[in-house]
Short mmCIF file of C-alpha atoms and ligand atoms in Angstrom, two decimals:
data_model
loop_
_atom_site.label_atom_id
_atom_site.label_comp_id
_atom_site.label_asym_id
_atom_site.label_seq_id
_atom_site.Cartn_x
_atom_site.Cartn_y
_atom_site.Cartn_z
CA MET A 74 -6.34 7.92 0.38
CA ALA A 75 -7.76 11.09 -1.28
CA GLU A 76 -5.82 14.01 -2.73
CA GLY A 77 -4.06 15.27 0.38
CA ARG A 78 -0.29 15.32 0.43
CA PHE A 79 2.04 14.51 3.29
CA ILE A 80 5.34 16.38 3.54
CA THR A 81 7.80 15.75 6.38
CA PHE A 82 10.72 17.85 7.60
CA GLU A 83 13.63 15.92 9.03
CA GLY A 84 17.12 16.52 10.35
CA GLY A 85 19.28 16.86 13.44
CA GLU A 86 19.10 19.51 16.14
CA GLY A 87 19.07 23.21 15.24
CA ALA A 88 18.50 22.63 11.53
CA GLY A 89 15.86 25.40 11.25
CA LYS A 90 13.05 23.02 10.24
CA SER A 91 10.29 24.78 12.18
CA THR A 92 10.82 28.17 10.53
CA GLN A 93 10.94 26.60 7.08
CA LEU A 94 7.84 24.54 7.82
CA GLN A 95 5.86 27.66 8.78
CA ARG A 96 6.98 29.44 5.61
CA LEU A 97 6.08 26.50 3.38
CA GLY A 98 2.69 26.24 5.10
CA ASP A 99 2.04 29.94 4.40
CA SER A 100 3.09 29.56 0.80
CA LEU A 101 0.83 26.54 0.24
CA SER A 102 -2.10 28.31 1.97
CA ARG A 103 -1.79 31.22 -0.45
CA THR A 104 -2.57 28.83 -3.31
CA GLY A 105 -5.88 27.93 -1.62
CA VAL A 106 -4.75 24.57 -0.30
CA ASP A 107 -5.92 23.65 3.21
CA VAL A 108 -2.73 23.13 5.23
CA VAL A 109 -2.35 21.25 8.51
CA ARG A 110 0.93 21.93 10.32
CA SER A 111 1.96 19.32 12.85
CA ARG A 112 4.91 17.81 14.64
CA GLU A 113 6.25 14.62 16.20
CA PRO A 114 6.55 13.49 18.86
CA GLY A 115 3.18 15.14 19.51
CA GLY A 116 0.64 16.73 17.21
CA SER A 117 -2.46 15.41 19.05
CA PRO A 118 -3.42 15.73 22.73
CA ALA A 119 -2.51 12.13 23.59
CA ALA A 120 0.73 12.24 21.61
CA GLU A 121 1.71 15.54 23.27
CA GLU A 122 1.37 13.77 26.63
CA ILE A 123 3.80 11.10 25.46
CA ARG A 124 6.12 13.80 24.08
CA LYS A 125 6.62 15.22 27.58
CA MET A 126 8.13 11.91 28.69
CA LEU A 127 10.63 11.94 25.84
CA VAL A 128 11.99 15.45 25.36
CA SER A 129 12.95 16.40 28.91
CA GLY A 130 14.54 14.86 31.98
CA GLU A 131 17.48 12.53 32.47
CA ILE A 132 19.24 11.31 29.34
CA GLN A 133 19.23 7.72 30.64
CA ARG A 134 15.61 7.66 31.77
CA TRP A 135 14.66 5.04 29.12
CA ILE A 136 16.42 2.17 27.45
CA PRO A 137 16.40 2.62 23.66
CA GLU A 138 13.73 -0.05 23.07
CA THR A 139 11.31 1.78 25.39
CA GLU A 140 12.08 5.02 23.62
CA LEU A 141 11.27 3.42 20.26
CA LEU A 142 7.94 2.20 21.63
CA LEU A 143 7.06 5.58 23.14
CA HIS A 144 7.80 7.45 19.89
CA THR A 145 5.79 4.82 18.02
CA ALA A 146 2.87 5.05 20.46
CA ALA A 147 2.80 8.83 19.99
CA ARG A 148 2.85 8.31 16.20
CA VAL A 149 -0.06 5.85 16.28
CA GLU A 150 -2.16 8.47 18.09
CA HIS A 151 -1.07 11.31 15.83
CA VAL A 152 -1.55 9.46 12.54
CA ALA A 153 -4.97 8.11 13.52
CA SER A 154 -6.40 11.34 14.90
CA VAL A 155 -4.70 14.07 12.84
CA VAL A 156 -2.67 12.96 9.80
CA LYS A 157 -4.95 10.42 8.13
CA PRO A 158 -8.21 12.36 8.66
CA ALA A 159 -6.55 15.47 7.18
CA LEU A 160 -5.29 13.56 4.14
CA VAL A 161 -8.71 12.00 3.61
CA ARG A 162 -10.23 15.53 3.64
CA GLY A 163 -7.76 16.50 0.93
CA SER A 164 -5.60 18.72 3.16
CA TRP A 165 -1.85 18.97 2.86
CA VAL A 166 -0.07 17.91 6.05
CA VAL A 167 3.34 19.43 6.71
CA CYS A 168 4.92 17.71 9.67
CA ASP A 169 8.04 18.45 11.70
CA ARG A 170 9.58 14.93 11.98
CA PHE A 171 8.11 11.47 11.34
CA HIS A 172 9.35 7.88 10.93
CA ASP A 173 12.77 8.93 9.57
CA SER A 174 13.53 10.60 12.92
CA THR A 175 12.93 7.26 14.62
CA LEU A 176 15.24 5.58 12.12
CA ALA A 177 17.93 8.23 12.64
CA TYR A 178 17.66 8.81 16.41
CA GLN A 179 16.72 5.37 17.72
CA GLY A 180 17.95 3.23 14.80
CA TYR A 181 21.30 4.88 14.03
CA GLY A 182 21.86 7.20 17.02
CA GLN A 183 20.81 4.90 19.86
CA GLY A 184 22.00 1.77 18.10
CA LEU A 185 18.77 -0.23 17.65
CA GLY A 186 19.44 -0.62 13.92
CA THR A 187 17.02 0.10 11.12
CA ASP A 188 15.44 -3.39 10.85
CA MET A 189 13.63 -3.20 14.19
CA VAL A 190 12.44 0.36 13.56
CA ASP A 191 11.24 -0.41 10.03
CA HIS A 192 9.60 -3.63 11.15
CA LEU A 193 7.55 -1.88 13.82
CA HIS A 194 6.55 0.82 11.33
CA ARG A 195 5.34 -1.74 8.79
CA LEU A 196 3.45 -3.64 11.47
CA LEU A 197 1.50 -0.56 12.53
CA PHE A 198 1.37 1.63 9.42
CA GLY A 199 1.86 -0.76 6.51
CA ALA A 200 3.34 1.07 3.52
CA PHE A 201 2.22 4.50 4.75
CA GLN A 202 5.03 6.99 4.08
CA PRO A 203 5.28 10.72 3.28
CA ASP A 204 4.93 11.89 -0.33
CA LEU A 205 8.03 14.04 0.17
CA THR A 206 10.65 14.20 2.93
CA LEU A 207 13.02 17.15 3.19
CA ILE A 208 16.16 16.29 5.12
CA PHE A 209 17.83 19.38 6.56
CA ASP A 210 21.53 18.68 6.81
CA LEU A 211 24.15 20.76 8.62
CA PRO A 212 27.35 20.19 10.63
CA VAL A 213 26.59 18.94 14.14
CA ASP A 214 28.49 21.74 15.93
CA MET A 215 26.63 24.38 13.98
CA GLY A 216 23.22 22.85 14.81
CA LEU A 217 23.98 22.38 18.49
CA GLY A 218 25.31 25.95 18.68
CA ARG A 219 21.96 27.20 17.38
CA THR A 220 19.98 25.18 19.95
CA GLN A 221 22.09 26.52 22.82
CA ARG A 222 21.15 30.05 21.84
CA ARG A 223 17.48 28.99 21.70
CA GLY A 224 17.40 27.57 25.28
CA GLY A 225 14.30 25.84 26.73
CA ASP A 226 13.85 22.62 28.67
CA GLU A 227 12.93 20.27 25.80
CA ASP A 228 16.59 19.49 25.36
CA ARG A 229 16.98 15.85 26.38
CA TYR A 230 18.27 14.75 22.96
CA GLU A 231 20.37 17.89 22.50
CA ARG A 232 22.29 16.95 25.67
CA MET A 233 23.30 13.55 24.28
CA GLU A 234 26.96 13.04 23.35
CA LEU A 235 28.50 14.50 20.19
CA GLU A 236 29.03 11.03 18.66
CA PHE A 237 25.29 10.36 18.97
CA HIS A 238 24.59 13.48 16.91
CA GLU A 239 27.22 12.50 14.32
CA ARG A 240 25.63 9.03 14.00
CA LEU A 241 22.18 10.44 13.44
CA ARG A 242 23.42 13.01 10.90
CA ASN A 243 25.05 10.17 8.91
CA GLY A 244 21.87 8.13 9.44
CA PHE A 245 19.72 10.80 7.81
CA LEU A 246 22.11 10.93 4.84
CA GLU A 247 21.90 7.12 4.54
CA ILE A 248 18.08 7.34 4.58
CA ALA A 249 18.21 9.93 1.78
CA LYS A 250 20.36 7.54 -0.29
CA ARG A 251 18.05 4.61 0.43
CA TYR A 252 14.89 6.45 -0.61
CA PRO A 253 15.93 8.89 -3.35
CA ASP A 254 12.41 9.14 -4.83
CA ARG A 255 10.90 10.27 -1.54
CA CYS A 256 13.74 12.23 0.08
CA ALA A 257 15.62 15.40 -0.82
CA VAL A 258 18.58 16.75 1.16
CA VAL A 259 18.59 20.50 1.83
CA ASP A 260 21.78 22.29 2.87
CA ALA A 261 20.60 23.84 6.15
CA ALA A 262 23.91 25.64 6.79
CA LYS A 263 22.91 28.34 4.29
CA ASP A 264 21.01 31.40 5.41
CA GLU A 265 17.25 31.22 5.92
CA ASN A 266 16.14 32.70 2.59
CA ASP A 267 18.51 30.54 0.55
CA VAL A 268 17.32 27.43 2.40
CA TYR A 269 13.75 28.46 1.70
CA ASP A 270 14.48 28.80 -2.04
CA ASP A 271 15.74 25.21 -1.97
CA VAL A 272 12.66 24.00 -0.06
CA ILE A 273 10.35 25.63 -2.59
CA ALA A 274 12.33 24.19 -5.50
CA CYS A 275 11.99 20.66 -4.05
CA VAL A 276 8.24 21.03 -3.44
CA ASN A 277 7.62 22.53 -6.88
CA ALA A 278 9.57 19.74 -8.56
CA ARG A 279 7.89 16.95 -6.59
CA PHE A 280 4.31 18.15 -7.05
CA SER A 281 4.57 20.12 -10.33
CA LEU A 282 3.67 23.39 -8.57
CA ASP A 283 4.73 26.99 -9.09
CA LEU A 284 5.09 28.23 -5.49
CA ASP A 285 7.32 31.23 -4.69
P1 TMP B 613 11.86 18.54 18.27
O1 TMP B 613 12.78 19.16 19.26
O2 TMP B 613 12.36 18.63 16.87
O3 TMP B 613 10.45 18.97 18.43
O4 TMP B 613 11.83 16.93 18.53
C1 TMP B 613 11.91 16.39 19.76
C2 TMP B 613 13.08 15.46 19.88
O5 TMP B 613 12.64 14.11 19.70
C3 TMP B 613 14.21 15.69 18.90
O6 TMP B 613 15.38 15.82 19.66
C4 TMP B 613 14.26 14.42 18.09
C5 TMP B 613 13.59 13.38 18.94
N1 TMP B 613 12.89 12.31 18.21
C6 TMP B 613 13.34 11.00 18.32
O7 TMP B 613 14.33 10.73 18.99
N2 TMP B 613 12.64 10.02 17.67
C7 TMP B 613 11.51 10.27 16.94
O8 TMP B 613 10.91 9.35 16.38
C8 TMP B 613 11.06 11.64 16.84
C9 TMP B 613 9.84 11.96 16.05
C10 TMP B 613 11.78 12.62 17.49
#
């Protein structure tokens, strides 16, 4: 792969990832880098179609294995048509969620375990992983409180039980411990500007940059 870089934003509900992702994208663009902002599930027309089946409707509409396959199908589309071409062009891709969300939500939260999720990833994507993953961590009640104020109908996961959200929060922290070279945990309970300072510090350290 060429010089592009792949940065993913991860975390539970209401962690403020999207705002931080936009700000980082703006900051990188100011340095002359071509930035592609994307998200999962979704990020390409076909993957957005699959997204609709996952983020709304009845909580029990899928069994966890189906859910894993649907998220993975969306990822196959997104990586092939958006992420890899952008990286080959030398663009920086900043993406709201990726494989670690599948590990946390389906692996830890929905109880499939990490082996099955990792196995499927390796089968389809080999060793392909982000260059940097920022894990936005905050107490579950605080995150869910923020999403309630936001509203909207893409709330299928938000409506899942509190214990599910606790499991996936702990799952993300486990992932950060497992992959310390790739992952950095950001305290998302702080206010927006302080979180952003931490995001910039992580990106500068990882890529030897001087963003502000
Ligand atoms: P979003 O609300 O952050 O856009 O993400 C949609 C939901 O999909 C979010 O609740 C997390 C969930 N999700 C999974 O359960 N597994 C995955 O692999 C991904 C990417 C997202």
